[in-house]
DNA sequence: CTCGAATCGATACGGTACGTATCGTCCATC
DNA sequence: GATGGACGATACGTACCGTATCGATTCGAG
């Protein structure tokens, strides 16, 4: 998927066997214990076959995510912004947990010290989803659920930030009720009251 | 610092040499290339000496942070909540960047697949700082800069979340102006307008 | 339908870093 | 001044890495 040694002669069965073995081993032993040699053994495939088509372990898992996460590609749009945000955030939490065996968390971690993987992660997974998320906000805006000058970058940071904050520092993921509380706060932040100064309640 | 083989007979000079070498190598080559063997060589210390006193590479770096980050222990309190939050968030960003050579980012990454390290990180670094952060919010509350029913957990998530969100997904750290925008939004979220429903601007 | 090219599985290789074990030395305490 | 433990040095076996080589197979072009 990343580099092309030659060909459409690539054997699809091997590719699938690799991705399947990767998924299974990740579930069984966690991303941390995942090795290319173990993937090759489980897939009944030569190590060379993996190295020929993927530049790193992370790239394999990224492909795995790509195929599996097509289902979660588009953010929901029922017309109820708050409810749709709740749905989408829950899905992201599901993708990132359980932390030790989540391929997505694994790739995010691995990308910390692999610039190539970081770029691929951002370009292939993150940025397209950010774009679609902002599209969803834009539609909400058109329906009057968000003010015309709402800052979508801030919305992105405030809504998804807590999840990654808790992921990074092992603080436990938000439960559905707390997710509601978060969304309520963020929507409040994006809807400035008509005649009031920022920041201070009484000062 | 984590387990005690026996003694106050521990040689302080070796301990310092290890921490110094760790800091230097982390700066030079990045946390990703840091190895215990390299630390031992640079510190002029036997590998055994490191393994005797630290359970893992991450534990060494965690000790390094512990000593160095005492300066950033207490959140600032000038009486201006928004300004103090800006200061504190900037300091956190400085601790986490540059990403490849930051010991803190390194430990956070390593802790993803090392439960013991994750626990030590949380108990020794994160939770004490969270407690002090909430103390600061409590003082702001007493001074009327936050409503009496402000949700401190939400404040924590919304203020620090964006930093870790951007760290994890390589989206670039907030600049000072954007930090202002974020803080303004969060303070607005925490200060509900007196007579208005949540969520919808016009709906 | 044949032929050739390129992928494939298998295997071996050198390299790095891990974590452990051993041993003589040095130092601190008693 | 003796004793015990930390220390430096060194060697060891293991695990994976990433690369190289080599028939066999299989697919596609002609």
Coordinates of C-alpha atoms in Angstrom, one line a residue, chain A residues 35-195:
Chain A
X35 CA 6.3 -8.4 16.0
X36 CA 6.7 -8.8 12.3
X37 CA 8.2 -12.3 12.8
X38 CA 5.1 -13.4 14.7
X39 CA 2.8 -11.9 12.0
X40 CA 4.7 -13.8 9.3
X41 CA 4.6 -17.1 11.3
X42 CA 0.9 -16.8 12.0
X43 CA 0.0 -15.7 8.5
X44 CA 2.0 -18.6 7.0
X45 CA 4.0 -16.1 5.0
X46 CA 7.6 -15.3 4.6
X47 CA 9.0 -12.3 6.5
X48 CA 10.3 -11.1 3.1
X49 CA 6.8 -10.9 1.8
X50 CA 5.9 -8.5 4.6
X51 CA 9.0 -6.3 4.2
X52 CA 8.4 -6.2 0.4
X53 CA 5.1 -4.5 0.7
X54 CA 5.2 -2.7 4.0
X55 CA 7.9 -0.4 5.4
X56 CA 7.2 -1.1 9.0
X57 CA 5.0 -2.9 11.5
X58 CA 3.0 0.3 12.0
X59 CA 2.3 0.5 8.2
X60 CA 0.7 -3.0 8.4
X61 CA -1.5 -2.0 11.2
X62 CA -2.4 1.2 9.5
X63 CA -3.6 -0.8 6.5
X64 CA -5.5 -3.0 8.8
X65 CA -7.3 0.0 10.3
X66 CA -7.9 1.4 6.8
X67 CA -9.9 -1.6 5.8
X68 CA -11.7 -2.1 9.1
X69 CA -12.6 1.5 9.8
X70 CA -14.3 2.3 6.5
X71 CA -17.5 1.6 8.5
X72 CA -16.8 4.6 10.7
X73 CA -15.8 6.9 8.0
X74 CA -18.7 9.4 7.9
X75 CA -19.9 11.2 11.0
X76 CA -23.6 10.6 11.8
X77 CA -26.1 13.2 10.8
X78 CA -29.6 12.8 12.3
X79 CA -30.1 16.5 12.5
X80 CA -29.5 16.6 16.2
X81 CA -25.9 17.9 16.6
X82 CA -25.4 17.1 20.3
X83 CA -26.7 13.5 19.8
X84 CA -24.6 13.0 16.7
X85 CA -21.5 14.3 18.5
X86 CA -22.2 11.8 21.3
X87 CA -22.4 9.0 18.8
X88 CA -19.2 10.0 17.0
X89 CA -17.2 10.5 20.2
X90 CA -18.4 7.1 21.5
X91 CA -17.2 5.5 18.3
X92 CA -13.8 7.1 18.6
X93 CA -13.5 5.9 22.2
X94 CA -14.4 2.4 21.0
X95 CA -11.7 2.5 18.4
X96 CA -9.1 3.5 21.0
X97 CA -10.0 1.0 23.6
X98 CA -9.1 -1.4 25.1
X99 CA -5.9 0.6 25.1
X100 CA -3.4 -2.4 25.0
X101 CA -5.0 -4.2 22.1
X102 CA -6.4 -1.3 20.0
X103 CA -4.6 -1.1 16.7
X104 CA -5.4 2.6 16.5
X105 CA -3.9 3.3 19.8
X106 CA -0.9 1.2 18.7
X107 CA -0.3 3.2 15.6
X108 CA -0.7 6.5 17.4
X109 CA 1.9 5.4 19.9
X110 CA 4.3 4.0 17.3
X111 CA 4.0 7.2 15.2
X112 CA 5.5 9.2 18.0
X113 CA 9.0 8.1 16.9
X114 CA 8.4 7.2 13.3
X115 CA 7.9 10.3 11.2
X116 CA 6.9 8.4 8.1
X117 CA 4.2 6.6 10.0
X118 CA 3.1 9.8 11.6
X119 CA 2.6 11.4 8.2
X120 CA 0.7 8.4 6.8
X121 CA -1.5 8.3 9.9
X122 CA -2.3 12.0 9.6
X123 CA -2.9 12.0 5.9
X124 CA -4.8 8.8 5.5
X125 CA -6.8 8.6 8.7
X126 CA -6.8 11.8 10.7
X127 CA -7.2 14.7 8.2
X128 CA -9.9 13.1 6.1
X129 CA -12.0 12.5 9.3
X130 CA -11.3 16.0 10.5
X131 CA -12.5 17.4 7.2
X132 CA -15.7 15.4 7.5
X133 CA -16.2 16.4 11.0
X134 CA -16.0 20.1 10.0
X135 CA -18.4 19.4 7.2
X136 CA -20.8 18.1 9.8
X137 CA -20.4 21.2 11.9
X138 CA -20.9 23.3 8.8
X139 CA -24.3 21.6 8.2
X140 CA -25.2 22.3 11.8
X141 CA -24.3 25.9 11.3
X142 CA -26.5 26.1 8.2
X143 CA -29.4 24.7 10.3
X144 CA -28.8 27.4 13.0
X145 CA -27.4 25.0 15.6
X146 CA -24.1 26.8 15.6
X147 CA -23.4 30.5 15.3
X148 CA -22.0 31.7 12.0
X149 CA -18.7 32.6 13.5
X150 CA -18.2 29.4 15.4
X151 CA -14.5 28.3 15.5
X152 CA -14.4 24.8 14.1
X153 CA -10.8 24.3 15.2
X154 CA -11.7 25.0 18.8
X155 CA -14.7 22.7 18.5
X156 CA -12.4 19.9 17.3
X157 CA -9.9 20.5 20.1
X158 CA -12.5 20.8 22.8
X159 CA -14.5 17.7 21.7
X160 CA -11.8 15.3 20.9
X161 CA -9.1 16.7 23.2
X162 CA -10.4 15.1 26.4
X163 CA -10.4 11.6 24.8
X164 CA -6.7 11.9 23.9
X165 CA -5.9 13.6 27.2
X166 CA -7.3 10.6 29.0
X167 CA -5.7 8.2 26.6
X168 CA -2.2 9.6 27.1
X169 CA -2.3 10.0 30.8
X170 CA -4.4 6.8 31.6
X171 CA -7.2 8.6 33.3
X172 CA -9.9 6.4 32.0
X173 CA -12.3 7.1 29.2
X174 CA -15.4 9.3 29.6
X175 CA -18.6 7.4 30.2
X176 CA -21.8 8.3 28.3
X177 CA -23.1 10.7 30.9
X178 CA -19.9 12.5 31.2
X179 CA -19.7 12.7 27.5
X180 CA -23.0 14.5 27.6
X181 CA -21.6 16.9 30.1
X182 CA -18.6 17.6 27.9
X183 CA -20.7 18.2 24.8
X184 CA -23.0 20.5 26.7
X185 CA -20.1 22.6 27.8
X186 CA -18.5 22.7 24.4
X187 CA -21.7 23.8 22.7
X188 CA -22.1 26.4 25.3
X189 CA -18.6 27.6 24.6
X190 CA -19.4 27.9 20.9
X191 CA -22.6 29.8 21.5
X192 CA -21.6 33.1 23.1
X193 CA -24.3 34.8 25.0
X194 CA -25.6 37.9 23.3
X195 CA -24.8 40.7 25.8

